[in-house]
């Protein structure tokens, strides 16, 4: 099946030829060099060359740059057909019939049988990762590597240029994702350079996802209806277009909310929570629902998160009392400080909005305020002074509950005082624990139920029943001691800790049936034991110190505390066994020092233990860890990995291309280890990337202008003051074949040379002299005659190595006149040789009697048939001469047959080229240059670019 179902192609024929105009000048001669005297013996070689090479040089070819666009969905399995390049390029007929727009020659026969076509990627690269190309059929399939559009476009970045086997592009639009390939179609007769673009279409393979699973939104409880609140952390979807997030909804709107979605200029959708009802935090303080994000795929995919809508409090409630009046009775013998009542108001708000303070109304008499104290925070009313005989029996206390911004709530406490006249109960203690001056001493960690004292409770008058209870906080219990009715035992209820509390004060309170109270206070002092080990304030002490420190430098003062008292709480400090010997710790003060100079480059971090030991018996100890980081100072200069760097770079290397990496290191860290590279000299030509150390040339380098460069690169670190070092860089340019041979003689296509009819065969007539600015094989020059015009121009030959032109046959009476030889001067460069052409004009006559007539002949544009052949020369000098003439008759016969074949095939080739050129001129709209040669050549023009004339 077709991967995308969409194929669009556009063809662009790209042939660029820029001829240069020669300015002719008549030149009557040139000093000749020594001519070869053995040219007549090389004739058999020339005949063999024409025999085997000539028939293959008549086929013409042309170049096309073609672009195909396919599209397919992401996530397809391996083997899905993307497209057939052979069919889409119309290199083969579709469905078994000839395509009228086929680009194959009509008489080639390739359309009637299997084409010997070869399809290949311009370079291997990542070609096997996403697609496979059948080299014979040209079919393009998906590979085993599944195409993920989101991963591809994330890797491709902002568009990729052509030139690789495969590249990834997110251009031309933000929603497109392209896979770019360069494909070569061979052989030369059907050569195509095809640019293939594969558009990856998005499928809905990603569900929306919220960045967090729990989303919280706070709404004030007084928010009006239609209040809009943006929900932070909207969902994201890697898919694009309608496959991205389209809408949001809530699973439960609680009849209070709804959702709206707004889209900004960038196409991002943000959900908004809209309040649809009146909120009351005191009724419900939060709403929990599920927010769902839905994309526009078919079927749609969903993502969800928990949405918690919290209702924030406002001060919309005031304090309230549950009662308007309370009645309180107080006995005249009540103890000062005794709580007699408590009032409490309620405010349904939270925090500061619910803070309540209590106060007396201004109507309360000052005498009542002095007798009864009101706690403004708790609302507790206590007896503030002793009740005397003249005190009023009834007190009306009006109490206000005050809230922020509220009218105070009011409650009335009606207090009635009852006078009592009788003897109080008696409390008689008998101590079991050690008691001195009314203070009982107990050791900490005493076991539970340790007895402290017995108490006898009795009524002096013997008329009233007496009860008692224990007043005060602490781990103590007062319980009846059976079988006695008036005996009580005071004991502990849990183990006590000196470090938590050292002193307790409790009281035994007795009262009779008439309400008379009496109190006996007991003070308990705990005695300390060595039950606590020292504790470091920081179990991990992290320190820093700059390297190259002074000896005995201060690091820190360690501090450990011991909750025990006295000698048991005295702490001494010691280094652990893993501490290096050059660290010291004062046992009394805990001051940590280092006795030697530290070097960060040698060791950056130190970690060891320290001990804190108390003076108890037996002693207790604890351990802490000291971690020291040595901070860097700029004490190291940058270092190049080599003092001298050498790079070999081909000439014409593109500007800002990567020449090589200059590696430099700095042993320091941070800003001190940051190294900036710069070119000291030649900075107008070369530049270096500070971050990567990549050396680049700002301009393209020409070996013919300068073959090598010597640079000095400086590395400067970021320290204060900065340190630096330098390295030498040598750049050697490698020659490439970028200069065609330059013909120095003859100097013009309009110059000519007089050849006397009496010139003997084998005699040198003139020469073609050319030079090449390149070196090596790129500068080895070969000469050949590719076109002739005149009475019998084949009478002259040229030496392919020296350029000497000699007369091969004796001149006849019919040979008088102008002979024109088109000479091709070609180098042996790689990958493609470059060449120039020059016209050699030989005028056969006894004298030059009419120069104007000769000049008129030269100005006429001759029709010269191109008989292109590659000159065969030996690069290494040879010393052997062809001496065997035994096969001369056979060679002559073969040469005659070959020349006839060449003539026939050349005529057919010219006819085919003419028809094809006219046809392609009509079909191709983007032809850059119409080549003017159709079996002829302009003698006044010379190519600057390498061009094979036989393929015109």
GROMACS .gro file of N, CA and C in nm, residues 188-270:
model
  249
  188UNK      N    1   2.467   0.727  -1.647
  188UNK     CA    2   2.483   0.865  -1.690
  188UNK      C    3   2.377   0.906  -1.792
  189UNK      N    4   2.332   0.808  -1.877
  189UNK     CA    5   2.234   0.845  -1.979
  189UNK      C    6   2.104   0.894  -1.917
  190UNK      N    7   2.070   0.845  -1.796
  190UNK     CA    8   1.944   0.882  -1.731
  190UNK      C    9   1.972   0.948  -1.597
  191UNK      N   10   2.082   1.015  -1.589
  191UNK     CA   11   2.122   1.072  -1.459
  191UNK      C   12   2.019   1.174  -1.408
  192UNK      N   13   1.983   1.157  -1.284
  192UNK     CA   14   1.898   1.254  -1.215
  192UNK      C   15   1.955   1.278  -1.075
  193UNK      N   16   1.946   1.400  -1.031
  193UNK     CA   17   1.973   1.434  -0.889
  193UNK      C   18   1.838   1.474  -0.829
  194UNK      N   19   1.782   1.386  -0.750
  194UNK     CA   20   1.644   1.399  -0.704
  194UNK      C   21   1.643   1.440  -0.558
  195UNK      N   22   1.571   1.545  -0.529
  195UNK     CA   23   1.548   1.588  -0.391
  195UNK      C   24   1.410   1.538  -0.349
  196UNK      N   25   1.407   1.451  -0.250
  196UNK     CA   26   1.282   1.391  -0.204
  196UNK      C   27   1.245   1.450  -0.069
  197UNK      N   28   1.124   1.502  -0.059
  197UNK     CA   29   1.072   1.551   0.068
  197UNK      C   30   0.957   1.460   0.110
  198UNK      N   31   0.965   1.409   0.232
  198UNK     CA   32   0.859   1.324   0.287
  198UNK      C   33   0.796   1.400   0.402
  199UNK      N   34   0.672   1.442   0.384
  199UNK     CA   35   0.600   1.513   0.490
  199UNK      C   36   0.538   1.411   0.584
  200UNK      N   37   0.572   1.421   0.711
  200UNK     CA   38   0.520   1.330   0.812
  200UNK      C   39   0.393   1.390   0.870
  201UNK      N   40   0.282   1.324   0.847
  201UNK     CA   41   0.154   1.375   0.899
  201UNK      C   42   0.134   1.327   1.042
  202UNK      N   43   0.080   1.414   1.120
  202UNK     CA   44   0.055   1.384   1.261
  202UNK      C   45  -0.068   1.295   1.275
  203UNK      N   46  -0.059   1.195   1.362
  203UNK     CA   47  -0.175   1.116   1.404
  203UNK      C   48  -0.194   1.136   1.553
  204UNK      N   49  -0.311   1.107   1.595
  204UNK     CA   50  -0.345   1.133   1.736
  204UNK      C   51  -0.294   1.017   1.821
  205UNK      N   52  -0.163   1.017   1.847
  205UNK     CA   53  -0.102   0.908   1.924
  205UNK      C   54  -0.053   0.954   2.061
  206UNK      N   55  -0.088   1.074   2.101
  206UNK     CA   56  -0.050   1.123   2.233
  206UNK      C   57  -0.173   1.183   2.301
  207UNK      N   58  -0.193   1.141   2.425
  207UNK     CA   59  -0.304   1.194   2.503
  207UNK      C   60  -0.260   1.321   2.574
  208UNK      N   61  -0.353   1.415   2.599
  208UNK     CA   62  -0.316   1.533   2.678
  208UNK      C   63  -0.267   1.492   2.816
  209UNK      N   64  -0.175   1.568   2.869
  209UNK     CA   65  -0.117   1.536   2.999
  209UNK      C   66  -0.097   1.664   3.079
  210UNK      N   67  -0.146   1.660   3.205
  210UNK     CA   68  -0.124   1.773   3.294
  210UNK      C   69   0.014   1.760   3.357
  211UNK      N   70   0.084   1.872   3.377
  211UNK     CA   71   0.219   1.864   3.435
  211UNK      C   72   0.218   1.818   3.581
  212UNK      N   73   0.108   1.835   3.651
  212UNK     CA   74   0.097   1.791   3.790
  212UNK      C   75  -0.032   1.714   3.804
  213UNK      N   76  -0.035   1.622   3.899
  213UNK     CA   77  -0.156   1.541   3.921
  213UNK      C   78  -0.256   1.610   4.012
  214UNK      N   79  -0.211   1.705   4.092
  214UNK     CA   80  -0.298   1.777   4.184
  214UNK      C   81  -0.292   1.926   4.151
  215UNK      N   82  -0.405   1.986   4.121
  215UNK     CA   83  -0.413   2.128   4.089
  215UNK      C   84  -0.503   2.195   4.193
  216UNK      N   85  -0.455   2.304   4.248
  216UNK     CA   86  -0.532   2.375   4.351
  216UNK      C   87  -0.567   2.515   4.301
  217UNK      N   88  -0.692   2.556   4.325
  217UNK     CA   89  -0.740   2.689   4.293
  217UNK      C   90  -0.812   2.743   4.416
  218UNK      N   91  -0.779   2.866   4.454
  218UNK     CA   92  -0.841   2.929   4.572
  218UNK      C   93  -0.936   3.038   4.526
  219UNK      N   94  -1.057   3.031   4.582
  219UNK     CA   95  -1.162   3.127   4.549
  219UNK      C   96  -1.209   3.192   4.679
  220UNK      N   97  -1.211   3.324   4.689
  220UNK     CA   98  -1.266   3.387   4.809
  220UNK      C   99  -1.416   3.359   4.820
  221UNK      N  100  -1.461   3.340   4.943
  221UNK     CA  101  -1.601   3.302   4.961
  221UNK      C  102  -1.698   3.412   4.921
  222UNK      N  103  -1.651   3.535   4.910
  222UNK     CA  104  -1.739   3.643   4.867
  222UNK      C  105  -1.726   3.671   4.718
  223UNK      N  106  -1.666   3.576   4.642
  223UNK     CA  107  -1.650   3.597   4.498
  223UNK      C  108  -1.788   3.605   4.433
  224UNK      N  109  -1.815   3.710   4.352
  224UNK     CA  110  -1.946   3.722   4.287
  224UNK      C  111  -1.963   3.618   4.177
  225UNK      N  112  -2.085   3.597   4.137
  225UNK     CA  113  -2.116   3.506   4.027
  225UNK      C  114  -2.047   3.557   3.900
  226UNK      N  115  -2.001   3.464   3.817
  226UNK     CA  116  -1.930   3.490   3.690
  226UNK      C  117  -1.785   3.533   3.713
  227UNK      N  118  -1.735   3.518   3.837
  227UNK     CA  119  -1.591   3.542   3.858
  227UNK      C  120  -1.511   3.438   3.780
  228UNK      N  121  -1.406   3.482   3.707
  228UNK     CA  122  -1.322   3.393   3.624
  228UNK      C  123  -1.184   3.382   3.687
  229UNK      N  124  -1.140   3.259   3.703
  229UNK     CA  125  -1.009   3.231   3.761
  229UNK      C  126  -0.934   3.137   3.669
  230UNK      N  127  -0.813   3.178   3.625
  230UNK     CA  128  -0.731   3.093   3.538
  230UNK      C  129  -0.680   2.973   3.617
  231UNK      N  130  -0.688   2.856   3.556
  231UNK     CA  131  -0.636   2.733   3.616
  231UNK      C  132  -0.493   2.716   3.569
  232UNK      N  133  -0.400   2.725   3.664
  232UNK     CA  134  -0.259   2.708   3.629
  232UNK      C  135  -0.231   2.563   3.591
  233UNK      N  136  -0.117   2.541   3.530
  233UNK     CA  137  -0.074   2.408   3.484
  233UNK      C  138  -0.173   2.348   3.385
  234UNK      N  139  -0.200   2.417   3.270
  234UNK     CA  140  -0.288   2.355   3.169
  234UNK      C  141  -0.222   2.232   3.109
  235UNK      N  142  -0.304   2.149   3.047
  235UNK     CA  143  -0.253   2.025   2.987
  235UNK      C  144  -0.177   2.056   2.859
  236UNK      N  145  -0.083   1.971   2.827
  236UNK     CA  146  -0.006   1.981   2.702
  236UNK      C  147  -0.022   1.853   2.623
  237UNK      N  148  -0.011   1.865   2.489
  237UNK     CA  149  -0.024   1.750   2.400
  237UNK      C  150   0.082   1.765   2.291
  238UNK      N  151   0.174   1.669   2.277
  238UNK     CA  152   0.278   1.681   2.173
  238UNK      C  153   0.220   1.686   2.032
  239UNK      N  154   0.097   1.634   2.013
  239UNK     CA  155   0.037   1.639   1.881
  239UNK      C  156   0.003   1.783   1.845
  240UNK      N  157  -0.028   1.805   1.717
  240UNK     CA  158  -0.051   1.941   1.668
  240UNK      C  159  -0.189   1.951   1.607
  241UNK      N  160  -0.229   2.074   1.578
  241UNK     CA  161  -0.356   2.098   1.511
  241UNK      C  162  -0.472   2.050   1.594
  242UNK      N  163  -0.568   1.988   1.527
  242UNK     CA  164  -0.686   1.937   1.598
  242UNK      C  165  -0.652   1.820   1.688
  243UNK      N  166  -0.537   1.756   1.667
  243UNK     CA  167  -0.498   1.647   1.756
  243UNK      C  168  -0.445   1.699   1.888
  244UNK      N  169  -0.423   1.829   1.901
  244UNK     CA  170  -0.380   1.888   2.027
  244UNK      C  171  -0.498   1.911   2.120
  245UNK      N  172  -0.471   1.971   2.235
  245UNK     CA  173  -0.575   1.996   2.334
  245UNK      C  174  -0.678   2.093   2.275
  246UNK      N  175  -0.807   2.055   2.283
  246UNK     CA  176  -0.914   2.137   2.228
  246UNK      C  177  -1.008   2.193   2.333
  247UNK      N  178  -1.038   2.113   2.437
  247UNK     CA  179  -1.135   2.159   2.535
  247UNK      C  180  -1.108   2.097   2.670
  248UNK      N  181  -1.169   2.155   2.773
  248UNK     CA  182  -1.158   2.106   2.911
  248UNK      C  183  -1.300   2.092   2.967
  249UNK      N  184  -1.315   2.001   3.063
  249UNK     CA  185  -1.442   1.986   3.134
  249UNK      C  186  -1.415   1.928   3.272
  250UNK      N  187  -1.515   1.946   3.362
  250UNK     CA  188  -1.507   1.892   3.497
  250UNK      C  189  -1.595   1.770   3.508
  251UNK      N  190  -1.552   1.673   3.584
  251UNK     CA  191  -1.633   1.554   3.607
  251UNK      C  192  -1.752   1.587   3.697
  252UNK      N  193  -1.733   1.679   3.789
  252UNK     CA  194  -1.841   1.720   3.879
  252UNK      C  195  -1.832   1.871   3.899
  253UNK      N  196  -1.936   1.944   3.855
  253UNK     CA  197  -1.936   2.089   3.866
  253UNK      C  198  -1.992   2.137   4.000
  254UNK      N  199  -2.045   2.043   4.082
  254UNK     CA  200  -2.098   2.075   4.215
  254UNK      C  201  -2.206   2.184   4.211
  255UNK      N  202  -2.265   2.206   4.094
  255UNK     CA  203  -2.369   2.308   4.077
  255UNK      C  204  -2.322   2.447   4.121
  256UNK      N  205  -2.191   2.462   4.127
  256UNK     CA  206  -2.133   2.589   4.170
  256UNK      C  207  -2.040   2.649   4.066
  257UNK      N  208  -1.989   2.567   3.975
  257UNK     CA  209  -1.882   2.613   3.886
  257UNK      C  210  -1.911   2.565   3.744
  258UNK      N  211  -1.840   2.627   3.651
  258UNK     CA  212  -1.834   2.581   3.513
  258UNK      C  213  -1.696   2.615   3.458
  259UNK      N  214  -1.665   2.564   3.342
  259UNK     CA  215  -1.534   2.586   3.280
  259UNK      C  216  -1.550   2.660   3.148
  260UNK      N  217  -1.454   2.745   3.117
  260UNK     CA  218  -1.445   2.812   2.988
  260UNK      C  219  -1.301   2.801   2.941
  261UNK      N  220  -1.281   2.802   2.811
  261UNK     CA  221  -1.147   2.789   2.753
  261UNK      C  222  -1.120   2.910   2.666
  262UNK      N  223  -1.006   2.976   2.690
  262UNK     CA  224  -0.965   3.090   2.609
  262UNK      C  225  -0.839   3.054   2.531
  263UNK      N  226  -0.831   3.102   2.408
  263UNK     CA  227  -0.717   3.075   2.321
  263UNK      C  228  -0.644   3.206   2.292
  264UNK      N  229  -0.512   3.206   2.313
  264UNK     CA  230  -0.433   3.326   2.289
  264UNK      C  231  -0.384   3.331   2.146
  265UNK      N  232  -0.300   3.432   2.116
  265UNK     CA  233  -0.251   3.449   1.979
  265UNK      C  234  -0.165   3.333   1.932
  266UNK      N  235  -0.100   3.264   2.023
  266UNK     CA  236  -0.012   3.152   1.988
  266UNK      C  237  -0.088   3.022   1.976
  267UNK      N  238  -0.220   3.024   1.991
  267UNK     CA  239  -0.297   2.902   1.982
  267UNK      C  240  -0.301   2.821   2.110
  268UNK      N  241  -0.249   2.874   2.220
  268UNK     CA  242  -0.250   2.801   2.346
  268UNK      C  243  -0.385   2.821   2.415
  269UNK      N  244  -0.442   2.712   2.464
  269UNK     CA  245  -0.572   2.715   2.528
  269UNK      C  246  -0.555   2.706   2.679
  270UNK      N  247  -0.620   2.798   2.751
  270UNK     CA  248  -0.611   2.803   2.897
  270UNK      C  249  -0.750   2.787   2.954
   0.00000   0.00000   0.00000
